[in-house]
Tab-separated table of C-alpha atoms and ligand atoms in Angstrom:
chain	number	residue	atom	x	y	z
A	1	MET	CA	5.282	-5.130	25.553
A	2	PRO	CA	5.364	-8.529	23.862
A	3	THR	CA	4.394	-8.043	20.242
A	4	HIS	CA	4.254	-11.670	19.184
A	5	ASN	CA	1.569	-12.672	16.764
A	6	ARG	CA	-0.675	-14.377	19.318
A	7	LEU	CA	-2.072	-10.990	20.314
A	8	GLY	CA	-5.025	-9.742	18.295
A	9	PHE	CA	-4.482	-7.498	15.277
A	10	THR	CA	-5.985	-4.388	16.898
A	11	THR	CA	-3.845	-4.830	20.029
A	12	ARG	CA	-0.755	-5.134	17.851
A	13	ALA	CA	-1.739	-2.122	15.735
A	14	ILE	CA	-1.670	-0.115	18.954
A	15	HIS	CA	1.292	-1.647	20.783
A	16	ALA	CA	3.708	-3.220	18.275
A	17	GLY	CA	6.969	-1.267	18.061
A	18	GLU	CA	5.873	1.000	20.909
A	19	ALA	CA	7.650	0.131	24.159
A	20	PRO	CA	8.090	3.179	26.455
A	21	ASP	CA	11.172	5.274	25.758
A	22	PRO	CA	13.997	3.715	27.873
A	23	LEU	CA	15.518	7.122	28.676
A	24	THR	CA	12.460	9.079	29.824
A	25	GLY	CA	9.593	6.578	30.050
A	26	ALA	CA	7.701	8.634	27.466
A	27	HIS	CA	4.586	6.655	26.576
A	28	GLY	CA	4.682	6.403	22.822
A	29	VAL	CA	7.645	6.655	20.499
A	30	PRO	CA	9.695	9.886	20.642
A	31	ILE	CA	10.612	11.707	17.428
A	32	TYR	CA	14.390	11.453	17.049
A	33	GLN	CA	14.526	14.348	14.586
A	34	ASN	CA	18.317	14.245	14.248
A	35	SER	CA	20.548	13.747	11.235
A	36	THR	CA	23.590	12.643	13.234
A	37	PHE	CA	24.300	10.915	16.561
A	38	ALA	CA	27.249	11.355	18.957
A	39	LEU	CA	29.170	8.088	18.960
A	40	GLY	CA	31.489	8.817	21.898
A	41	THR	CA	33.919	5.933	21.518
A	42	MET	CA	35.735	4.279	18.653
A	43	GLU	CA	34.048	1.028	19.673
A	44	ARG	CA	30.632	2.615	19.072
A	45	PHE	CA	31.962	4.199	15.878
A	46	GLN	CA	32.980	0.735	14.655
A	47	GLU	CA	29.554	-0.729	15.530
A	48	PHE	CA	27.841	2.003	13.513
A	49	TRP	CA	30.271	1.519	10.630
A	50	ASP	CA	29.593	-2.231	10.630
A	51	GLY	CA	25.805	-1.616	10.585
A	52	ALA	CA	25.118	-3.165	14.008
A	53	ALA	CA	21.489	-3.042	15.196
A	54	ASN	CA	20.702	0.031	17.337
A	55	ALA	CA	24.113	1.617	16.645
A	56	TRP	CA	22.647	4.864	15.371
A	57	GLY	CA	25.074	7.125	13.521
A	58	TYR	CA	23.389	8.910	10.619
A	59	SER	CA	19.654	9.024	9.888
A	60	ARG	CA	19.921	8.163	6.208
A	61	ASP	CA	21.328	4.800	7.324
A	62	GLY	CA	18.886	4.241	10.181
A	63	ASN	CA	16.940	6.164	12.817
A	64	PRO	CA	15.350	4.953	16.078
A	65	THR	CA	11.892	6.414	15.319
A	66	VAL	CA	11.862	4.949	11.818
A	67	ALA	CA	13.046	1.588	13.205
A	68	ARG	CA	10.036	1.476	15.550
A	69	LEU	CA	7.700	2.117	12.639
A	70	GLU	CA	9.382	-0.670	10.659
A	71	GLU	CA	8.899	-3.015	13.618
A	72	LYS	CA	5.187	-2.132	13.780
A	73	VAL	CA	4.627	-2.691	10.068
A	74	ALA	CA	6.564	-6.009	10.010
A	75	ASN	CA	4.535	-7.219	12.974
A	76	LEU	CA	1.203	-6.383	11.335
A	77	GLU	CA	2.221	-7.961	8.020
A	78	GLY	CA	3.415	-11.140	9.757
A	79	ALA	CA	6.882	-10.459	8.295
A	80	LYS	CA	10.321	-10.715	9.848
A	81	ALA	CA	11.552	-7.363	8.532
A	82	CYS	CA	10.458	-4.099	6.938
A	83	VAL	CA	12.165	-1.084	5.418
A	84	ALA	CA	10.469	2.317	5.197
A	85	SER	CA	10.906	4.770	2.315
A	86	ALA	CA	10.127	8.409	1.675
A	87	SER	CA	7.128	7.438	-0.496
A	88	GLY	CA	5.368	4.443	-1.959
A	89	MET	CA	7.324	5.025	-5.178
A	90	GLY	CA	10.568	4.958	-3.148
A	91	ALA	CA	9.560	1.521	-1.849
A	92	ILE	CA	8.581	0.256	-5.316
A	93	SER	CA	11.781	1.593	-6.951
A	94	ALA	CA	14.128	0.087	-4.358
A	95	THR	CA	12.263	-3.243	-4.475
A	96	LEU	CA	12.182	-3.607	-8.267
A	97	LEU	CA	15.801	-2.466	-8.649
A	98	THR	CA	16.740	-5.180	-6.160
A	99	VAL	CA	14.636	-8.099	-7.409
A	100	GLY	CA	15.361	-7.221	-11.045
A	101	ALA	CA	19.113	-6.600	-10.633
A	102	ASN	CA	21.643	-7.987	-13.133
A	103	GLY	CA	19.300	-7.968	-16.113
A	104	GLY	CA	16.347	-9.625	-14.410
A	105	HIS	CA	12.988	-10.107	-16.087
A	106	ILE	CA	9.784	-9.290	-14.210
A	107	VAL	CA	6.268	-10.372	-15.108
A	108	ALA	CA	4.097	-7.425	-14.102
A	109	ALA	CA	0.335	-6.956	-14.070
A	110	GLU	CA	-0.815	-4.879	-17.034
A	111	GLN	CA	-2.748	-2.618	-14.664
A	112	ILE	CA	-0.708	-0.995	-11.899
A	113	TYR	CA	-0.665	2.499	-10.382
A	114	ASN	CA	0.106	5.148	-13.010
A	115	THR	CA	3.571	6.272	-11.810
A	116	ALA	CA	4.664	2.672	-11.150
A	117	ASN	CA	3.538	1.936	-14.703
A	118	LYS	CA	5.800	4.702	-16.019
A	119	LEU	CA	8.705	3.459	-13.880
A	120	VAL	CA	8.308	-0.015	-15.372
A	121	ASN	CA	7.800	1.179	-18.963
A	122	GLU	CA	10.220	4.088	-19.152
A	123	ASP	CA	12.848	4.065	-16.403
A	124	LEU	CA	13.820	0.594	-15.266
A	125	PRO	CA	14.452	-0.775	-18.787
A	126	GLN	CA	17.223	1.870	-19.020
A	127	TYR	CA	19.049	-0.108	-16.339
A	128	GLY	CA	18.925	-3.510	-18.032
A	129	MET	CA	15.680	-4.838	-16.579
A	130	SER	CA	12.930	-6.204	-18.787
A	131	PHE	CA	9.208	-6.601	-18.157
A	132	SER	CA	6.342	-8.602	-19.609
A	133	ARG	CA	2.896	-7.178	-18.941
A	134	VAL	CA	0.031	-9.617	-18.481
A	135	ASN	CA	-3.582	-9.832	-17.412
A	136	ILE	CA	-2.831	-10.937	-13.864
A	137	THR	CA	-6.173	-12.719	-13.510
A	138	ASP	CA	-5.187	-15.073	-16.370
A	139	LEU	CA	-2.839	-17.538	-14.671
A	140	ASP	CA	-2.023	-19.309	-17.960
A	141	ALA	CA	-0.899	-15.996	-19.439
A	142	VAL	CA	1.234	-15.304	-16.345
A	143	GLU	CA	2.880	-18.716	-16.595
A	144	ALA	CA	3.453	-18.338	-20.347
A	145	ALA	CA	5.257	-15.011	-19.745
A	146	ILE	CA	7.776	-16.539	-17.324
A	147	THR	CA	11.234	-17.104	-18.853
A	148	PRO	CA	14.464	-18.555	-17.388
A	149	GLN	CA	15.483	-14.925	-16.618
A	150	THR	CA	12.300	-14.180	-14.633
A	151	THR	CA	13.123	-13.145	-11.102
A	152	ALA	CA	9.706	-11.890	-9.941
A	153	ILE	CA	5.989	-11.526	-10.517
A	154	TYR	CA	4.731	-8.080	-9.492
A	155	THR	CA	1.114	-7.038	-8.972
A	156	GLU	CA	-1.329	-5.086	-6.847
A	157	VAL	CA	-3.926	-7.224	-5.014
A	158	PHE	CA	-6.808	-4.872	-5.930
A	159	SER	CA	-5.579	-2.926	-8.950
A	160	ASN	CA	-5.545	0.845	-9.250
A	161	PRO	CA	-7.950	2.003	-10.658
A	162	SER	CA	-10.183	-0.830	-11.973
A	163	LEU	CA	-10.063	-3.056	-8.872
A	164	THR	CA	-9.260	-6.301	-10.659
A	165	VAL	CA	-8.340	-8.946	-8.075
A	166	ALA	CA	-5.079	-10.924	-8.163
A	167	ASP	CA	-5.181	-14.513	-6.871
A	168	VAL	CA	-2.185	-14.167	-4.547
A	169	PRO	CA	-1.914	-17.820	-3.333
A	170	ALA	CA	-2.065	-19.111	-6.931
A	171	LEU	CA	0.532	-16.549	-8.069
A	172	ALA	CA	2.804	-17.469	-5.125
A	173	GLU	CA	2.630	-21.162	-6.049
A	174	LEU	CA	3.399	-20.341	-9.676
A	175	ALA	CA	6.250	-17.941	-8.861
A	176	HIS	CA	7.925	-20.367	-6.477
A	177	ARG	CA	7.547	-23.342	-8.819
A	178	ARG	CA	9.412	-21.304	-11.464
A	179	GLY	CA	12.081	-19.991	-9.069
A	180	ALA	CA	10.776	-16.404	-8.889
A	181	LYS	CA	9.634	-14.126	-6.068
A	182	LEU	CA	6.116	-12.756	-5.668
A	183	VAL	CA	6.054	-8.992	-5.069
A	184	ILE	CA	2.681	-7.622	-3.973
A	185	ASP	CA	1.451	-4.044	-3.662
A	186	ASN	CA	-1.254	-4.218	-0.979
A	187	THR	CA	-1.949	-0.470	-0.747
A	188	PHE	CA	-5.708	-0.708	-1.404
A	189	LEU	CA	-6.349	-3.197	1.410
A	190	SER	CA	-3.759	-2.706	4.169
A	191	PRO	CA	-2.742	-5.539	6.534
A	192	ALA	CA	-5.959	-4.978	8.518
A	193	LEU	CA	-7.910	-6.606	5.683
A	194	TYR	CA	-5.326	-8.809	3.966
A	195	ARG	CA	-1.824	-10.082	4.693
A	196	PRO	CA	-0.278	-11.427	1.448
A	197	ILE	CA	2.702	-12.987	3.270
A	198	GLU	CA	0.298	-15.472	4.875
A	199	ASP	CA	-0.659	-16.490	1.323
A	200	GLY	CA	2.941	-16.991	0.177
A	201	ALA	CA	3.995	-13.526	-1.088
A	202	ASP	CA	7.716	-12.798	-0.627
A	203	LEU	CA	7.608	-9.005	-0.513
A	204	VAL	CA	4.683	-6.741	0.340
A	205	ILE	CA	4.733	-3.048	-0.538
A	206	HIS	CA	2.455	-0.256	0.608
A	207	SER	CA	2.120	3.334	-0.273
A	208	ALA	CA	1.883	4.143	3.448
A	209	THR	CA	0.736	7.596	2.355
A	210	LYS	CA	-2.696	5.990	2.028
A	211	TYR	CA	-4.511	3.750	4.546
A	212	LEU	CA	-1.551	3.132	6.883
A	213	SER	CA	-1.249	6.849	7.581
A	214	GLY	CA	-4.976	7.361	7.040
A	215	HIS	CA	-5.021	11.108	7.597
A	216	GLY	CA	-3.478	12.511	4.425
A	217	GLU	CA	-0.551	14.108	6.214
A	218	VAL	CA	2.541	12.119	5.213
A	219	LEU	CA	4.168	10.608	2.155
A	220	ALA	CA	5.726	7.228	2.964
A	221	GLY	CA	6.299	3.727	1.657
A	222	VAL	CA	7.083	0.373	3.267
A	223	VAL	CA	8.279	-3.025	2.060
A	224	SER	CA	8.080	-6.130	4.271
A	225	GLY	CA	9.415	-9.657	3.909
A	226	SER	CA	12.088	-12.008	5.236
A	227	SER	CA	15.255	-10.465	6.697
A	228	GLU	CA	17.271	-11.881	3.757
A	229	ALA	CA	14.892	-10.324	1.207
A	230	ILE	CA	14.650	-6.946	2.980
A	231	GLU	CA	18.337	-6.331	3.723
A	232	PRO	CA	19.406	-5.652	0.094
A	233	ILE	CA	16.326	-3.436	-0.386
A	234	ARG	CA	17.282	-1.481	2.749
A	235	ILE	CA	20.795	-0.948	1.356
A	236	LYS	CA	19.371	0.127	-2.015
A	237	SER	CA	16.972	2.636	-0.345
A	238	MET	CA	19.768	4.044	1.761
A	239	ARG	CA	22.114	4.508	-1.203
A	240	LEU	CA	19.364	5.956	-3.403
A	241	GLY	CA	18.593	8.331	-0.544
A	242	SER	CA	14.880	7.540	-0.208
A	243	THR	CA	14.994	7.092	3.574
A	244	LEU	CA	11.857	8.080	5.512
A	245	SER	CA	12.066	11.106	7.818
A	246	PRO	CA	11.592	10.545	11.592
A	247	ILE	CA	8.613	12.892	11.827
A	248	ALA	CA	6.844	11.105	8.975
A	249	ALA	CA	7.494	7.763	10.716
A	250	TRP	CA	6.045	9.156	13.935
A	251	LEU	CA	2.898	10.479	12.218
A	252	LEU	CA	2.506	7.147	10.494
A	253	MET	CA	2.665	5.247	13.775
A	254	THR	CA	-0.021	7.523	15.201
A	255	GLY	CA	-2.252	6.798	12.226
A	256	MET	CA	-1.610	3.062	12.296
A	257	ARG	CA	-2.959	2.644	15.825
A	258	THR	CA	-6.493	3.087	14.462
A	259	LEU	CA	-5.941	1.198	11.196
A	260	PRO	CA	-8.300	-1.745	11.902
A	261	LEU	CA	-11.072	0.558	13.130
A	262	ARG	CA	-10.748	2.801	10.120
A	263	MET	CA	-10.658	-0.089	7.622
A	264	GLU	CA	-13.879	-1.459	9.053
A	265	ARG	CA	-15.618	1.881	8.568
A	266	HIS	CA	-14.065	2.515	5.115
A	267	SER	CA	-15.354	-0.916	4.074
A	268	GLN	CA	-18.824	-0.349	5.499
A	269	ASN	CA	-19.211	3.027	3.794
A	270	ALA	CA	-17.751	1.826	0.481
A	271	ARG	CA	-20.079	-1.167	0.407
A	272	ALA	CA	-23.086	1.105	0.834
A	273	VAL	CA	-21.761	3.541	-1.798
A	274	ALA	CA	-21.010	0.722	-4.265
A	275	ALA	CA	-24.478	-0.805	-3.850
A	276	PHE	CA	-26.062	2.647	-4.317
A	277	LEU	CA	-23.995	3.485	-7.407
A	278	ALA	CA	-24.436	0.047	-9.007
A	279	ALA	CA	-28.217	0.574	-8.905
A	280	HIS	CA	-28.160	4.236	-10.062
A	281	PRO	CA	-29.463	4.891	-13.611
A	282	ALA	CA	-26.671	7.435	-14.365
A	283	VAL	CA	-23.926	4.897	-13.576
A	284	ALA	CA	-22.757	2.619	-16.400
A	285	SER	CA	-20.449	0.392	-14.355
A	286	CYS	CA	-19.401	0.128	-10.741
A	287	HIS	CA	-16.219	-1.761	-9.860
A	288	TYR	CA	-16.109	-2.993	-6.267
A	289	PRO	CA	-14.906	-6.521	-5.423
A	290	GLY	CA	-17.343	-6.618	-2.492
A	291	LEU	CA	-20.383	-6.619	-4.822
A	292	PRO	CA	-21.483	-10.235	-5.351
A	293	ASN	CA	-21.742	-9.757	-9.129
A	294	ASP	CA	-18.264	-8.178	-9.441
A	295	PRO	CA	-15.866	-10.400	-11.457
A	296	GLY	CA	-13.376	-10.253	-8.549
A	297	TYR	CA	-15.863	-11.147	-5.800
A	298	ALA	CA	-15.161	-14.892	-5.544
A	299	THR	CA	-11.376	-14.436	-5.385
A	300	ALA	CA	-11.585	-11.414	-3.086
A	301	SER	CA	-13.888	-13.085	-0.564
A	302	ARG	CA	-11.682	-16.207	-0.535
A	303	LEU	CA	-8.488	-14.162	0.007
A	304	LEU	CA	-9.926	-11.767	2.565
A	305	GLY	CA	-11.998	-14.461	4.321
A	306	THR	CA	-14.995	-12.127	4.440
A	307	ASP	CA	-18.216	-11.225	2.721
A	308	SER	CA	-18.338	-7.754	4.243
A	309	ALA	CA	-14.957	-5.933	4.474
A	310	PHE	CA	-13.478	-5.226	1.032
A	311	GLY	CA	-11.870	-1.847	1.606
A	312	GLY	CA	-12.793	1.687	0.679
A	313	MET	CA	-12.094	1.971	-3.055
A	314	VAL	CA	-14.900	2.132	-5.622
A	315	THR	CA	-14.428	2.968	-9.321
A	316	ILE	CA	-17.279	3.929	-11.634
A	317	SER	CA	-18.007	4.935	-15.201
A	318	LEU	CA	-20.967	7.116	-16.055
A	319	ASN	CA	-23.603	6.608	-18.715
A	320	GLY	CA	-22.800	10.000	-20.188
A	321	GLY	CA	-19.182	8.864	-20.767
A	322	ALA	CA	-16.203	11.196	-20.419
A	323	ASP	CA	-18.375	14.311	-20.943
A	324	SER	CA	-20.325	13.656	-17.759
A	325	ILE	CA	-17.230	13.526	-15.557
A	326	ALA	CA	-16.764	17.310	-15.107
A	327	PRO	CA	-20.381	18.067	-14.069
A	328	PHE	CA	-20.291	15.084	-11.725
A	329	VAL	CA	-17.014	15.755	-9.890
A	330	GLU	CA	-17.528	19.524	-9.799
A	331	SER	CA	-20.937	19.065	-8.128
A	332	LEU	CA	-19.621	16.961	-5.258
A	333	LYS	CA	-19.614	18.882	-1.975
A	334	VAL	CA	-18.698	16.385	0.762
A	335	ILE	CA	-16.388	14.386	-1.523
A	336	THR	CA	-13.308	16.336	-2.678
A	337	LEU	CA	-11.900	16.371	-6.201
A	338	ALA	CA	-8.358	15.338	-5.261
A	339	THR	CA	-5.814	12.628	-5.913
A	340	SER	CA	-4.555	10.117	-3.328
A	341	LEU	CA	-6.723	7.725	-1.335
A	342	GLY	CA	-7.164	6.142	2.067
A	343	ASP	CA	-7.864	9.466	3.770
A	344	THR	CA	-10.502	10.067	6.453
A	345	SER	CA	-12.280	12.298	3.928
A	346	SER	CA	-13.706	10.935	0.688
A	347	LEU	CA	-11.847	11.812	-2.524
A	348	ALA	CA	-12.845	11.573	-6.193
A	349	TRP	CA	-10.291	11.288	-9.005
A	350	PRO	CA	-11.027	11.056	-12.740
A	351	ILE	CA	-8.662	8.700	-14.543
A	352	LEU	CA	-7.592	10.705	-17.617
A	353	GLY	CA	-7.745	8.845	-20.896
A	354	THR	CA	-10.573	6.644	-19.608
A	355	ASP	CA	-14.184	7.243	-18.597
A	356	LEU	CA	-13.469	6.096	-15.036
A	357	VAL	CA	-13.782	8.038	-11.790
A	358	ARG	CA	-12.005	6.524	-8.787
A	359	LEU	CA	-13.644	7.129	-5.421
A	360	SER	CA	-11.766	6.736	-2.170
A	361	ILE	CA	-14.583	6.428	0.339
A	362	GLY	CA	-13.742	8.013	3.677
A	363	LEU	CA	-15.134	7.847	7.167
A	364	GLU	CA	-17.985	10.364	6.908
A	365	ASP	CA	-21.612	9.490	7.679
A	366	GLU	CA	-22.953	7.104	5.064
A	367	ALA	CA	-26.142	9.139	4.524
A	368	ASP	CA	-24.108	12.274	3.691
A	369	LEU	CA	-21.996	10.408	1.152
A	370	LEU	CA	-25.016	8.889	-0.569
A	371	ALA	CA	-26.805	12.257	-0.671
A	372	ASP	CA	-23.689	13.969	-2.090
A	373	LEU	CA	-23.320	11.345	-4.835
A	374	ASP	CA	-27.034	11.398	-5.623
A	375	ASN	CA	-27.022	15.179	-5.942
A	376	ALA	CA	-23.903	15.187	-8.180
A	377	LEU	CA	-25.317	12.455	-10.440
A	378	GLU	CA	-28.478	14.524	-10.884
A	379	ARG	CA	-26.370	17.460	-12.144
A	380	ILE	CA	-25.184	15.483	-15.155
A	381	PRO	CA	-27.050	16.858	-18.180
A	382	GLY	CA	-29.373	14.128	-19.521
B	1	LIG	C1	-1.376	1.143	-5.430
B	1	LIG	C2	-0.366	2.236	-5.263
B	1	LIG	N1	0.931	1.909	-5.082
B	1	LIG	C3	1.884	2.864	-4.940
B	1	LIG	C4	1.574	4.201	-4.984
B	1	LIG	C5	2.663	5.220	-4.841
B	1	LIG	O1	2.709	5.726	-3.571
B	1	LIG	P1	3.240	7.212	-3.191
B	1	LIG	O2	2.280	8.168	-3.803
B	1	LIG	O3	3.246	7.180	-1.706
B	1	LIG	O4	4.610	7.336	-3.773
B	1	LIG	C6	0.232	4.585	-5.129
B	1	LIG	C7	-0.136	6.011	-5.152
B	1	LIG	O5	-1.277	6.365	-5.412
B	1	LIG	C8	-0.757	3.576	-5.288
B	1	LIG	O6	-2.060	3.883	-5.467
């Protein structure tokens, strides 16, 4: 089917990358769960060796099921190309190693996902890259951190876990004026709610483990951008060996068909939960960019073009401080004490070293979520 961008987002979420299998007519993408492919002729061998499109030879280098997933993601992001990885961290590693190659300097948000933070602080500097960490909402500080060696600005749109909001169009203007790329992690929103490439980002990363999959059953990562920007990242992923497996790509495509429907419901539920928690006497602070008094609200509503769909992540601190976290999370019955996010079921995760609890609000009935939270907040000793 034609998957050009004039079709609506929900239609493309279902159909992009999903033409019937040419061999059997199977409706939906088959799982090519093979490591190697018979090449038959030396001509075909040469095509594979030269990296020609659709010349499948070895699944670390490329696989037809994974290629369909990449087509779907690129379409939804409004990008020309995408490369999938075995996890979100695989996508982040291959991207930063590429944009920061040859001693590059990257200006990175001071708050990013915990393991990405360790990668930036502990691992990548061992390979000649340097980083400056800044408050990404302070554009003067971002500009001041840029040096002649700066090759990229790197941030999440809604940060993990505090949900600060990055002004992507302003950062894109700044990055491009100073000859750098803008690398965005859009995991918390997904392309159903926000497409950073439309606002000037050069590369958009997702932990596809989260909302893109939506069902907590795969680990995966994706990076999208122009063909010129993605090709070296694809080569890096391949050589580092972080290629996505065909079955994970297939599960991901299944999940992605309902992405816009799920994001609507995640947003609806999270908005109700955030409003409830913000007004609850046991809650000290509630971070949700969809609350009109949240510091990120103005930027978030401008970027997302909405005053109602801000995603499913809510982070709170409790009046009882760190001591109240255990009685709270251990009393939850519908919401599970577990890491990860973007699942159909709601998950709660304390952020160690802080007094924050991150809530990934799922697709359950709103009344059950509110009752579960109310009950758990009542269990905190006064
Ligand atoms: C914003 C963000 N980016 C990247 C990652 C890493 O993704 P993965 O766990 O799929 O490696 C995570 C994981 O929680 C995340 O929250």
